Each structure stands twice: as structure tokens, then as C-alpha cells.
CSV table of C-alpha atoms in Angstrom, one decimal:
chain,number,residue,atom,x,y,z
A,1,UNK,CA,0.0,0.0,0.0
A,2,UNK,CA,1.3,4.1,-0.5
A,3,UNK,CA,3.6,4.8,2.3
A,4,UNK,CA,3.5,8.9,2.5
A,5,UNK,CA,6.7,10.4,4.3
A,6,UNK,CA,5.8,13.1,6.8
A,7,UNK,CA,7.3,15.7,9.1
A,8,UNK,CA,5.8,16.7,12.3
A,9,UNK,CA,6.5,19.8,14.8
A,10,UNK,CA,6.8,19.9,18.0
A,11,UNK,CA,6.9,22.5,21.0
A,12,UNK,CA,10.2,21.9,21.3
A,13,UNK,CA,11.1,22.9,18.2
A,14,UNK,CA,12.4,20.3,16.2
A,15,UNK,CA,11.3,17.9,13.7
A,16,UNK,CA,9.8,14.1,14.3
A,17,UNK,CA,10.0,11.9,11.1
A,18,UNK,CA,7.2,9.5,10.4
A,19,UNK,CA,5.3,7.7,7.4
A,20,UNK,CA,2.3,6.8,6.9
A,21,UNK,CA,0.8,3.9,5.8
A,22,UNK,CA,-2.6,4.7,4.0
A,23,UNK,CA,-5.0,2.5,2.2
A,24,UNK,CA,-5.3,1.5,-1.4
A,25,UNK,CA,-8.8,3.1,-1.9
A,26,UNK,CA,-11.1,5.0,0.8
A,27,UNK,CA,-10.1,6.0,4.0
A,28,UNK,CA,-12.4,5.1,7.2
A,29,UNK,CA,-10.8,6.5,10.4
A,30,UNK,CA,-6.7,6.8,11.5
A,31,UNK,CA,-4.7,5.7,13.8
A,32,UNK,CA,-1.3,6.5,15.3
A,33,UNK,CA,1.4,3.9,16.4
A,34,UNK,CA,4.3,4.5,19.3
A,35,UNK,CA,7.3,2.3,18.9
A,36,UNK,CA,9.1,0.7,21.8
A,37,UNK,CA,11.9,2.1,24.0
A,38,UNK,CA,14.8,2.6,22.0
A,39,UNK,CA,13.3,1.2,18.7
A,40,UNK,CA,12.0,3.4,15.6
A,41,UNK,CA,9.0,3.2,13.5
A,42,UNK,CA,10.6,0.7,11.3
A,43,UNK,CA,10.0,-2.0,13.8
A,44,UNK,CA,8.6,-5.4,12.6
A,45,UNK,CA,5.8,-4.7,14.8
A,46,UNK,CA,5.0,-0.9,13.6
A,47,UNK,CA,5.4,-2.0,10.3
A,48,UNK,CA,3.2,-4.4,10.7
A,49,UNK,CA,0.7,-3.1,12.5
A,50,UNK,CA,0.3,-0.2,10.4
A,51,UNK,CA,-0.3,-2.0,7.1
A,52,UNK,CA,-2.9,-4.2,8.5
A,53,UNK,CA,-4.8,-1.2,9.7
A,54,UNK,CA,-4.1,0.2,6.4
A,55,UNK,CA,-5.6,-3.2,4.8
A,56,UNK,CA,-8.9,-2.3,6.7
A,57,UNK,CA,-8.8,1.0,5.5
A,58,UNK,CA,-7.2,2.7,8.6
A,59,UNK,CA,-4.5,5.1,7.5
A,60,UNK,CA,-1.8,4.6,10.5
A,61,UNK,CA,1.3,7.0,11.1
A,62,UNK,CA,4.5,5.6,12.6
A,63,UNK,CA,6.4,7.9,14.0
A,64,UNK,CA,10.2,8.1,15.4
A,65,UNK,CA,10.3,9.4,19.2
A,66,UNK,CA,12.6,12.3,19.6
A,67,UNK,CA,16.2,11.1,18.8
A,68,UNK,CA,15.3,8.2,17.7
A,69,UNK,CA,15.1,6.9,13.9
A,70,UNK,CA,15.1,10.0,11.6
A,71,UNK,CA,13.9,12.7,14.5
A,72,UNK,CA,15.5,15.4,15.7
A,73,UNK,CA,16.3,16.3,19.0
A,74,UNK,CA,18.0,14.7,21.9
A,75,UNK,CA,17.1,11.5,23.5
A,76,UNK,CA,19.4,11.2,26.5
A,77,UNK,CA,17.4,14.6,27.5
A,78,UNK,CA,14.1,13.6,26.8
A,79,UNK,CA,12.5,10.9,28.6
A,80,UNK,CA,8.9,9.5,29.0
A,81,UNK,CA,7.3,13.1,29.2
A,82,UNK,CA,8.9,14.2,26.3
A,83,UNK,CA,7.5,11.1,24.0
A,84,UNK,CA,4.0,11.8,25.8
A,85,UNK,CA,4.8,15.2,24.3
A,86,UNK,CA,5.8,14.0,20.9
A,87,UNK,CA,2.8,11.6,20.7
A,88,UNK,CA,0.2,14.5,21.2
A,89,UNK,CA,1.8,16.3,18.3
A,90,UNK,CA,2.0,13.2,16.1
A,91,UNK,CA,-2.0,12.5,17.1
A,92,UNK,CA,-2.8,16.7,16.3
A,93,UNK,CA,-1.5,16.4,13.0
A,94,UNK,CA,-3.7,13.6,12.2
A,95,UNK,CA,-6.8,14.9,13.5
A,96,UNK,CA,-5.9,18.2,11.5
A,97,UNK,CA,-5.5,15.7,8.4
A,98,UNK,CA,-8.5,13.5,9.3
A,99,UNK,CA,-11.2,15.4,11.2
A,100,UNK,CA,-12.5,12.9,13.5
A,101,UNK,CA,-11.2,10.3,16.5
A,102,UNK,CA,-8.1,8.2,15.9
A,103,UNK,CA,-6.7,4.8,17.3
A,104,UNK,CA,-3.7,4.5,19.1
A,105,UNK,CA,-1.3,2.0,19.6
A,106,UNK,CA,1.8,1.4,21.4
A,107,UNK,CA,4.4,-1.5,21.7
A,108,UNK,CA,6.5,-1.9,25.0
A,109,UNK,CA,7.0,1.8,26.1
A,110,UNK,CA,5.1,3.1,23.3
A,111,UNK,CA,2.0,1.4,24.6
A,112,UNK,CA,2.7,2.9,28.4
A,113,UNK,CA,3.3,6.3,26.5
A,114,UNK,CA,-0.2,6.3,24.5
A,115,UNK,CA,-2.4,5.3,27.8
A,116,UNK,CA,-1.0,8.5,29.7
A,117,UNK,CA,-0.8,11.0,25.9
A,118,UNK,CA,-4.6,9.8,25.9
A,119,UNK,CA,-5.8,11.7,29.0
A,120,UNK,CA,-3.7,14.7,27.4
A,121,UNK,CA,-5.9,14.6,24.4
A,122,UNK,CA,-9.2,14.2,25.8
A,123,UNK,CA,-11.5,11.2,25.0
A,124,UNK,CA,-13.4,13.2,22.4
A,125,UNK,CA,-10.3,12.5,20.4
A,126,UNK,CA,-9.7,9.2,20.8
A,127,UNK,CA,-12.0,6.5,19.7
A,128,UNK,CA,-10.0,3.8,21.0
A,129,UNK,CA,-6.5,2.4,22.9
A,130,UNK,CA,-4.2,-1.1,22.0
A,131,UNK,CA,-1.2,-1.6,23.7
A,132,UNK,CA,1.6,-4.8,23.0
A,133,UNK,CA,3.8,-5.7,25.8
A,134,UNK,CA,3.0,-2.4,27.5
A,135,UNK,CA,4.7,-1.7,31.4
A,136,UNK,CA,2.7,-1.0,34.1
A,137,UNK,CA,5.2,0.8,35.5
A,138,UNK,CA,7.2,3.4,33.5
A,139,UNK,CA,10.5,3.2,35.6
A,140,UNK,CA,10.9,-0.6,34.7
A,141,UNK,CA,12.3,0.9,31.8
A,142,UNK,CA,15.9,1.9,33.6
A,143,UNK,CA,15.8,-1.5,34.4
A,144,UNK,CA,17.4,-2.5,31.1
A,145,UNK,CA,19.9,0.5,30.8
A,146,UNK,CA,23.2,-0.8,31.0
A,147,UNK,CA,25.2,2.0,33.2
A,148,UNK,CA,25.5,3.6,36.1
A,149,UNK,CA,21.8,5.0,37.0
A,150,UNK,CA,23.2,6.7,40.7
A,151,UNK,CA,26.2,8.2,38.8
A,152,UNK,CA,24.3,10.0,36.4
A,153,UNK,CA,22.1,11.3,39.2
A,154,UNK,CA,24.9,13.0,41.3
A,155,UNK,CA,26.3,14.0,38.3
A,156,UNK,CA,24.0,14.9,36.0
A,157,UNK,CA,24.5,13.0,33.0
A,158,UNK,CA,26.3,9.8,31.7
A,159,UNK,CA,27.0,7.2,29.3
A,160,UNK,CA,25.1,4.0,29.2
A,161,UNK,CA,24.2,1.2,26.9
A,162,UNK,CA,20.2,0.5,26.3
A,163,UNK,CA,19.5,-2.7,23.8
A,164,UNK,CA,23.4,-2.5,22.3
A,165,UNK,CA,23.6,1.3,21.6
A,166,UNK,CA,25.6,3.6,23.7
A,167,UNK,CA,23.6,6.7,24.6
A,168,UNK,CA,24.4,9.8,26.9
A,169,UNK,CA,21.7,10.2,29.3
A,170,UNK,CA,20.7,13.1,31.9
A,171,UNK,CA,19.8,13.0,35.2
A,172,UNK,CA,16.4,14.6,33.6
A,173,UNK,CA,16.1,11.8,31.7
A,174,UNK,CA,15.8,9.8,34.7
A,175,UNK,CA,13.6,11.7,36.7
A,176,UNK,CA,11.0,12.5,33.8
A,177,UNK,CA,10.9,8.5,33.7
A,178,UNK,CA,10.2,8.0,37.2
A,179,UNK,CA,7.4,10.8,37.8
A,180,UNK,CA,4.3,8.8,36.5
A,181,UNK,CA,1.6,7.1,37.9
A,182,UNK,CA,0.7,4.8,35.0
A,183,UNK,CA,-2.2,2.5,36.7
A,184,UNK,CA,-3.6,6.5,37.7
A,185,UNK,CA,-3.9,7.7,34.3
A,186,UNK,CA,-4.7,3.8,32.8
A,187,UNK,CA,-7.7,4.2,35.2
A,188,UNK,CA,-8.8,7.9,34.6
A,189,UNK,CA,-9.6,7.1,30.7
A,190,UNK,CA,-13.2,6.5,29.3
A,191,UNK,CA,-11.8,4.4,26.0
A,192,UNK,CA,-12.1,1.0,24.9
A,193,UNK,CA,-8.6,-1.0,25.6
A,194,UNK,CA,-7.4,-3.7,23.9
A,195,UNK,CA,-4.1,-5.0,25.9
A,196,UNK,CA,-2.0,-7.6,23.8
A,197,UNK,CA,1.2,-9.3,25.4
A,198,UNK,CA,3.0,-12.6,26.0
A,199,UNK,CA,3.0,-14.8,28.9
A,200,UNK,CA,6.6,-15.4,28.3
A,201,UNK,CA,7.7,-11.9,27.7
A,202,UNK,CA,10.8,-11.9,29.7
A,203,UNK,CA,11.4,-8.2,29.3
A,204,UNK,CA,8.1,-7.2,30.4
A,205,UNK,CA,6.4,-9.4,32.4
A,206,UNK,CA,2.7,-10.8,31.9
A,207,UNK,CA,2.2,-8.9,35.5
A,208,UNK,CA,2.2,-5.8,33.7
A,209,UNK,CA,-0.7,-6.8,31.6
A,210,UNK,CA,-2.6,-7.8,34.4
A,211,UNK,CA,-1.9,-4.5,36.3
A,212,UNK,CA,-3.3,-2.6,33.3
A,213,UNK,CA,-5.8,-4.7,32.6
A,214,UNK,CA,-7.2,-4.8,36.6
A,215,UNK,CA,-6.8,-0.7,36.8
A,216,UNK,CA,-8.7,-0.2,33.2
A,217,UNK,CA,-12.3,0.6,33.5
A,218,UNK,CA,-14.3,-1.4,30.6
A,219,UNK,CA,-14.9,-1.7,27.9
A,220,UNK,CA,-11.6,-3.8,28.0
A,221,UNK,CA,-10.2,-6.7,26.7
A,222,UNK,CA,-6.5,-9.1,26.8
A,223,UNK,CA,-5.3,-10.9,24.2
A,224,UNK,CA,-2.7,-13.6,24.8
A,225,UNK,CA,0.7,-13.5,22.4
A,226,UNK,CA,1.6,-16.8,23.5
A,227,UNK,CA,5.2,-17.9,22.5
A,228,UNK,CA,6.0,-14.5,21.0
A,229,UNK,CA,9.2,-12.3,22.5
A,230,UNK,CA,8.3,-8.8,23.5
A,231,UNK,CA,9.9,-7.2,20.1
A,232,UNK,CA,7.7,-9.3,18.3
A,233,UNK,CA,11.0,-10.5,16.4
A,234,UNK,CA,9.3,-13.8,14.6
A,235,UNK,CA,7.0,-12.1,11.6
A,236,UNK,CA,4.0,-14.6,12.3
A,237,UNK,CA,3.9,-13.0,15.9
A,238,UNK,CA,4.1,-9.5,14.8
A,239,UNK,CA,1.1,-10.3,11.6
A,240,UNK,CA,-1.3,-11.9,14.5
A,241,UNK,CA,-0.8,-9.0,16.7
A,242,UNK,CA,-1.6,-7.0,13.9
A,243,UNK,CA,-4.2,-8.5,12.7
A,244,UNK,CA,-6.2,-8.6,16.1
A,245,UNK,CA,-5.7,-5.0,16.4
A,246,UNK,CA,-7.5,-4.3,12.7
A,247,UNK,CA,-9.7,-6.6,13.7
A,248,UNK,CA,-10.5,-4.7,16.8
A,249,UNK,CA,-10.3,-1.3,15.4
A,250,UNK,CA,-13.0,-1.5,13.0
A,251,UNK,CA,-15.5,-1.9,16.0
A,252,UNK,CA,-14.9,1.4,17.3
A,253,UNK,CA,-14.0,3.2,14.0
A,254,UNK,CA,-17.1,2.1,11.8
A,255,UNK,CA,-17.9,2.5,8.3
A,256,UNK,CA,-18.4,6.1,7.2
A,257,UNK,CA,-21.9,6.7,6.3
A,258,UNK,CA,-21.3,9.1,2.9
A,259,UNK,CA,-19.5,6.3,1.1
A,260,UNK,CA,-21.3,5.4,-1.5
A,261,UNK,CA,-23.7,1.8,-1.8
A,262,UNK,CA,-25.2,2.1,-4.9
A,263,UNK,CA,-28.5,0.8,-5.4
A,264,UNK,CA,-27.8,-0.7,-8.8
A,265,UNK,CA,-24.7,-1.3,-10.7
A,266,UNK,CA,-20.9,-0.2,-9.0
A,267,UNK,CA,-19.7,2.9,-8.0
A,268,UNK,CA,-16.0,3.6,-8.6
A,269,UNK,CA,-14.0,5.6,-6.2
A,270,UNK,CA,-10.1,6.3,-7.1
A,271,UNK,CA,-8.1,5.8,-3.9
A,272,UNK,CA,-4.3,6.0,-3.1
A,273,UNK,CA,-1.1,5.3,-4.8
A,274,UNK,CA,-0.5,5.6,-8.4
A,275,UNK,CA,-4.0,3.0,-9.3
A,276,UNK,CA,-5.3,2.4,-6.2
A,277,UNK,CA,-9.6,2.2,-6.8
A,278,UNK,CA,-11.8,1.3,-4.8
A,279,UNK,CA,-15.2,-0.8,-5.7
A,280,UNK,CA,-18.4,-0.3,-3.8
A,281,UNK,CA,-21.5,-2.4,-4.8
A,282,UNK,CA,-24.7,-2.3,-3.4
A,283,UNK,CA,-23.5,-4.1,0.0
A,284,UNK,CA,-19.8,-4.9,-0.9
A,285,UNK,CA,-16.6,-2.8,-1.0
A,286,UNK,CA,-12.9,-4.0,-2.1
A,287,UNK,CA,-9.6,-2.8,-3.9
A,288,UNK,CA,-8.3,-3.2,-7.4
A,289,UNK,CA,-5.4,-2.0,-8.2
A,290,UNK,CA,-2.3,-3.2,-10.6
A,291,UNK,CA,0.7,-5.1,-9.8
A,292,UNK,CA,4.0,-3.3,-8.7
A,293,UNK,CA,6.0,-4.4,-11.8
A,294,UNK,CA,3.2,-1.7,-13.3
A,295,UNK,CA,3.5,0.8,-10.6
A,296,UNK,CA,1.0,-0.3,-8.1
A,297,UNK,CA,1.0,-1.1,-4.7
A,298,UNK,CA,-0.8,-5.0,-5.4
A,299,UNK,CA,-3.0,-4.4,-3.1
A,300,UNK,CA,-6.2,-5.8,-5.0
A,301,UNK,CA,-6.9,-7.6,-8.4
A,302,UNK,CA,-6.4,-6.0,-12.2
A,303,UNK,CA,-9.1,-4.9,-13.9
A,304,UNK,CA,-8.7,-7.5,-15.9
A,305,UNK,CA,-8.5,-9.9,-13.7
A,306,UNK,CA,-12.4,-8.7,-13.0
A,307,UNK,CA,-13.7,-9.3,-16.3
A,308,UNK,CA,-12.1,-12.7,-16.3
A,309,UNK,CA,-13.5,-12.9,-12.5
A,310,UNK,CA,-16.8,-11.7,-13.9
A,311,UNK,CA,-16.7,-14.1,-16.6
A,312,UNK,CA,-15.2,-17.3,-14.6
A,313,UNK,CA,-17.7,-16.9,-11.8
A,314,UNK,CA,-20.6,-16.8,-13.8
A,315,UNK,CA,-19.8,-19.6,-15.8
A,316,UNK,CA,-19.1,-22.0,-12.7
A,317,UNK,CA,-22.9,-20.2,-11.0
A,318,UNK,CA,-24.6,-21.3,-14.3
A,319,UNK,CA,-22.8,-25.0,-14.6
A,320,UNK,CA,-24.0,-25.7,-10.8
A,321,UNK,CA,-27.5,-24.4,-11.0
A,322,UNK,CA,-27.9,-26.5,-13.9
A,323,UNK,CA,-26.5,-29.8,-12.6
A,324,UNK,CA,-28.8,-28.9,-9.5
A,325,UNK,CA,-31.7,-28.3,-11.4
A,326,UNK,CA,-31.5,-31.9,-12.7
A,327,UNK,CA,-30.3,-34.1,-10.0
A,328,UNK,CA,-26.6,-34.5,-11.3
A,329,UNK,CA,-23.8,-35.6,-8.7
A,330,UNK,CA,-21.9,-32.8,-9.9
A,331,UNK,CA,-19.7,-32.1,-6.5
A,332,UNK,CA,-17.9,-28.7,-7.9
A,333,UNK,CA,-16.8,-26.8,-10.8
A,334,UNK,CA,-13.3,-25.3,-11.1
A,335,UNK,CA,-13.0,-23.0,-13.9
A,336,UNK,CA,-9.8,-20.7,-15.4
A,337,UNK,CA,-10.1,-18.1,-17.0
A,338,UNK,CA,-6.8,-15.9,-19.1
A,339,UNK,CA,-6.7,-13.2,-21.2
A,340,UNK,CA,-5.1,-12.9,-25.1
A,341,UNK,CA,-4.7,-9.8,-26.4
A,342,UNK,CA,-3.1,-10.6,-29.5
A,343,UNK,CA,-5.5,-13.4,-30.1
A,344,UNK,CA,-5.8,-12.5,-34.0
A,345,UNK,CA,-1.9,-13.7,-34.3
A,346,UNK,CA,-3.3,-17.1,-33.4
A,347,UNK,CA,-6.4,-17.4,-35.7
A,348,UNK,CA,-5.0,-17.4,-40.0
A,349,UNK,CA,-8.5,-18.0,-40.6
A,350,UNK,CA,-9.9,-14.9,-39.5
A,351,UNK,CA,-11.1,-12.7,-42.1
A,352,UNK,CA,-9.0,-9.1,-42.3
A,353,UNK,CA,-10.1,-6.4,-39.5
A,354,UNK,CA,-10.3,-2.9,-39.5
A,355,UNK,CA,-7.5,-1.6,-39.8
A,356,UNK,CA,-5.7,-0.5,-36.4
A,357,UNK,CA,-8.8,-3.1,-34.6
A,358,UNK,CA,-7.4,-5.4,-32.4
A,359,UNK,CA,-8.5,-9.1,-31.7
A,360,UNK,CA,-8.7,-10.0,-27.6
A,361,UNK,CA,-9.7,-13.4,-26.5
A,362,UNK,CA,-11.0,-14.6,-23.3
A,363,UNK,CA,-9.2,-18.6,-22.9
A,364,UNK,CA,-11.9,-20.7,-20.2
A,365,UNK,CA,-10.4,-24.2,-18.9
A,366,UNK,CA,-13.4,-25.8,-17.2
A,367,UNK,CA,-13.1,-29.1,-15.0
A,368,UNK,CA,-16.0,-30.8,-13.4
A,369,UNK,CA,-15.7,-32.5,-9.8
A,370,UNK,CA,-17.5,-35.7,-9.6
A,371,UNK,CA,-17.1,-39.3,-9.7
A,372,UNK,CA,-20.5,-40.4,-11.1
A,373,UNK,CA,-21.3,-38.1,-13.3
A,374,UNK,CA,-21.5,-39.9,-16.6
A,375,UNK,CA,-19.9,-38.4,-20.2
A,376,UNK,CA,-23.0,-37.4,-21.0
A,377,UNK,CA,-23.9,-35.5,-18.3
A,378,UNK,CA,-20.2,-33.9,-18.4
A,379,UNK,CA,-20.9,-32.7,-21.6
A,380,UNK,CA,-24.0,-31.2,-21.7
A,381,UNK,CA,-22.8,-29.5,-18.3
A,382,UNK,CA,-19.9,-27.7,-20.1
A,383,UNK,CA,-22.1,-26.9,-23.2
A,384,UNK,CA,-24.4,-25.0,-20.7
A,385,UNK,CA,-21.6,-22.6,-19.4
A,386,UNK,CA,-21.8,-20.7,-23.1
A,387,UNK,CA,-25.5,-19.9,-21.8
A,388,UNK,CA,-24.1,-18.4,-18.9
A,389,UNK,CA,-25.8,-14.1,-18.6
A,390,UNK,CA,-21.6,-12.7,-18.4
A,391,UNK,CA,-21.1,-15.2,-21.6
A,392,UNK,CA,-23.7,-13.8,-23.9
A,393,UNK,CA,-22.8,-10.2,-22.5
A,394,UNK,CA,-19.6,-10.2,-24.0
A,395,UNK,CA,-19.9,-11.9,-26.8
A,396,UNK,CA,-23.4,-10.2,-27.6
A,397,UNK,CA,-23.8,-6.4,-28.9
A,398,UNK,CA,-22.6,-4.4,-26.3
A,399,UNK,CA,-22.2,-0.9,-26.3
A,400,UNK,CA,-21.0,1.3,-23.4
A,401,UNK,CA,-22.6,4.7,-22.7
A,402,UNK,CA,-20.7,7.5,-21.1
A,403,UNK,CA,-21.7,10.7,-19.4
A,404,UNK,CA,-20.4,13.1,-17.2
């Protein structure tokens, strides 16, 4: 799906980096995704969880916490009040862009930092809350700083190593991690959580979860990662999570009510990316779009592969109410369908065309499931796909009228 690069101000005065991920055709709602402590928004698990939401038509933005990644700024100096900060900019910018309530989601830290920047937003703003591997307690993060945490108190700032990088930290850092009440704030919000994280998370233990989840009001709910690490390292891990959070999501960011369901026909809607369209029938909406060897995103069929959809579907419909109709132990119907262009380069014995006209052909490979059907039967079955209403269409007088 279109990835759109973005660059988003903050009070401080520099410049957080983020993309984001929007969908092939119409978008429903946004969200906003914090990465974890340390990490940027090129985690598997932001990645991830962004395009999934984009999938359901959810535009997410991944952002880089000061320092971090692409952003500006210092983060030996910032500390958890200062991403709180940074998320409340990131989630302002999208509610400029978007104009109504957005979803946020956090992983590890991230998830800790988007349950306090929701109070700081007001509920009015935010439809709903996931976190993944989220602390309970926001100073469990010096636990896995590799330094001297009393040093840099006395002395105001020091070296240290945090998941293999060496970083200079303040003592402001330190005490800007340390003065939150987590379970406080968790329990002063009037959103639906969603709490995702692994009972063998040995960075953040499962206790955390169930501190969350026991100071949350409801509408709550937990969903176990079991056997996944707290980075979500292992792809599969990171796609579930993902996937239960788009899930989730669409619950509290419906539908919009001005896209259109057509009473008759389809209604076409371009989207994003260079062919993104989106389809809406009278109770059905998807994507087509063209591969990326073409310059799409692959993010639905071809029109092309439509017709032969339209065609191939129709033709199997037809074959099966037939065999129905007349009591034949026809058990299924699998039919292909290709597409020639140059089909008059096969055919010497066509007679000479227009000049400039050019001869397409539709290719249809039928095979019939089922043991007892006799040769007969088989054969009047495929004769009565040519009778089928998308047959006769194309092969009929057709004319398409235009207007604007």
C-alpha cells in the first residue's frame, strides 16, 4: 500500500520523522502507532501493525520518538514526558489531516506512553487504545539500561548502553521516567482498551498486563501472544498481533456513512497510490489495483483480472444451477479463466479487420468435480456454461454509454 513520508512539529522545536501507511482506496478512520523504548518506526511490529490497519482501510502513522530513527532532538534529554509530548503532536497532526477520533497503539513503552498522551488529548479525540507488551510501570524501563543509574544522578548526566547502543543520558532523563503514575492515568480514561502481550515476555512481564488490565475501566479486553518475544522479532507474531488489532479497530472506527452503496450497478471511487480504486457495490466494498511491476502497490486484483472474474464466476454459478436443477452428482466446478490480447496472431483463418482493430480473446479451462457423473452429463454441463448471462454479454452487442 502508499507509504507517504511526513514531518511533524513539535513544541520543542524540532522535527519528528514519520510515514504513513494509508489505504489503497477509501479511508475510514486513523490511527497513530508509538514504537518501543529505543526502537523506531521501522519495527517489525510498527510496520506491521500499520499496514494491516491500512488493509482495513485505517491510515496509520509511525512515528520516530525524539532522537530516535530519523527525528531530531535529543534522546538522552528527553525521557517518557517528552514522548507523551511528541505523541500528542504526532496525534494533532492527524486529527488536522482527518477530522475525526483516531486509534492509538503502542508497543512496549510506546504502549505505556499512548495510555498517559490519551488523557492529554481528551477522550473526544480518541476513539479507542491497544497496547503490546505495554509496562505498568514506567520506571521498569531503567531496568534494562546498562550504566550507572546513581552516577548520572549526582552527576548529572552519563554514558550508558540501552538494547546495544551507547547513549548519553541526563539526570532529567531519569527523573521525567520515574514521575508517573501509570495505573492513575490507565484508570482515569473513558476508552475501549485492547491489551495484547506474552505470557513469556521476559522483558516485560505478563504482571504488567494484568496490572493494566485490573486498573482499566471497561470496555476492556486481553489478548494472549503466547510464544511470542516482547519485540515481536518472529513475523508470524508480529502479523497476528496485527491482525487482532485491525480486527478490533473497525469496532470502534465504523464504516463512514457518505461512502457510497449504490443501489444498482458499482460505483468507482479512485483511492491512493498511483492506481489504487476502490469498488463499492450495493453491499460490498474492495480494492483493485495493478501489480508493482506496473507501478501499483498489489494491493487488490487488475481490472482485468475482473472481467475474467466476472466471466469465470458466472460460468461455474450457471454449470452448478444447472447440474442442481436436474439431479446430477456434480460435486464442484473449477474454472480458469486468461486473457489474449493478440488473439488475431493465433487465428490465420480470421477474415482481415479494421484496420488498427485489435482481436482480444478470453481462454476458459473448465473441469467438473465428480465421480458419477456420466460423459453425458459432463458434456451437456460444459455446453451450458456458453448460456451463462456474463457469456452472452460479452460476446453479444454491447455498447457502453458515457456521461459526465
Amino acid at each position: 500500500m502508499p507509504t507517504e513520508k511526513i514531518t511533524i512539529a513539535t513544541e520543542a522545536g524540532h522535527a519528528l520523522e514519520g510515514s504513513i501507511e494509508l489505504p489503497t482506496g477509501l479511508v475510514r478512520g486513523a490511527a497513530l502507532f508509538a514504537h518501543c523504548f529505543t526502537c523506531t518506526k521501522q519495527s517489525k511490529a510498527a510496520v506491521s501493525v500499520a499496514r494491516a490497519l491500512a488493509n482495513e482501510g485505517i491510515a496509520c502513522l509511525r512515528f520516530d520518538f525524539t532522537g530516535l530513527g530519523g527525528s531530531e532532538g535529543d534522546f538522552g534529554r528527553a525521557g517518557f514526558a517528552t514522548d507523551v509530548t511528541d505523541l500528542v503532536a504526532a496525534a494533532e497532526t492527524l486529527l488536522d489531516r482527518f477530522a475525526q477520533p483516531i486509534l492509538l497503539v503502542g508497543h512496549s513503552l510506546g504502549g505505556a506512553a499512548v495510555l498517559a498522551a490519551a488523557n492529554d488529548l481528551g477522550s473526544e479525540k480518541v476513539a479507542a487504545i491497544a497496547t503490546i507488551g505495554a509496562p505498568s510501570d514506567v520506571p521498569h524501563v531503567l531496568q534494562r539500561i546498562d550504566g550507572d543509574i546513581e552516577a548520572i544522578r549526582k552527576e548529572g548526566e552519563g554514558e550508558v548502553t540501552i538494547g546495544g547502543r551507547d547513549f548519553a543520558l541526563s539526570r532529567d532523563f531519569l527523573e521525567k521516567v520515574e514521575n508517573i503514575d501509570l495505573l492513575e492515568e490507565v484508570g482515569r480514561l473513558k476508552r475501549p482498551l485492547l491489551f495484547l502481550h506474552s505470557p513469556t515476555d521476559d522483558v516485560v512481564g505478563i504482571e504488567n498486563a494484568s496490572a493494566l488490565f485490573g486498573a482499566a475501566k471497561h470496555p476492556k479486553s486481553f489478548v494472549s501472544l503466547e510464544g511470542a518475544d516482547h519485540l515481536l522479532l518472529d513475523q508470524a507474531d508480529a502479523q497476528f498481533a496485527a491482525s487482532v488489532i485491525a480486527a478490533w479497530a473497525t469496532r470502534y472506527i465504523p464504516m463512514r456513512e457518505d461512502w457510497p452503496m449504490p443501489d444498482q450497478g458499482v460505483v468507482i471511487k479512485t483511492g491512493h497510490g498511483k492506481f489504487g480504486t476502490e469498488v463499492h457495490t450495493k453491499t460490498h466494498r474492495f480494492v483493485a489495483d495493478e501489480p508493482k511491476s506496473y507501478g501499483g502497490d498489489d494491493s487488490g486484483p487488475t481490472p482485468y483480472d475482473l472481467l475474467n472474474a466476472a466471466l469465470g464466476t458466472c460460468t461455474a454459478m450457471t454449470m452448478k444451477m444447472y447440474a442442481d436443477k436436474k439431479g446430477w452428482p456434480l460435486e464442484g466446478v473449477t474454472v480458469q479463466v486468461t486473457h489474449e490480447r493478440n488473439h488475431r496472431d493465433e487465428c490465420d483463418h480470421v477474415e482481415a479487420m479494421e484496420e488498427g482493430r485489435q482481436m482480444q480473446a478470453l481462454n476458459r479451462r473448465i473441469e467438473l468435480h465428480g465421480d458419477a457423473l456420466d460423459e453425458g452429463q459432463r458434456r451437456k454441463i460444459v455446453e451450458i456454461a456458453d448460456k451463462c448471462p456474463v457469456h452472452r454479454t460479452l460476446e453479444g452487442d454491447l455498447h457502453v454509454h458515457t456521461r459526465s
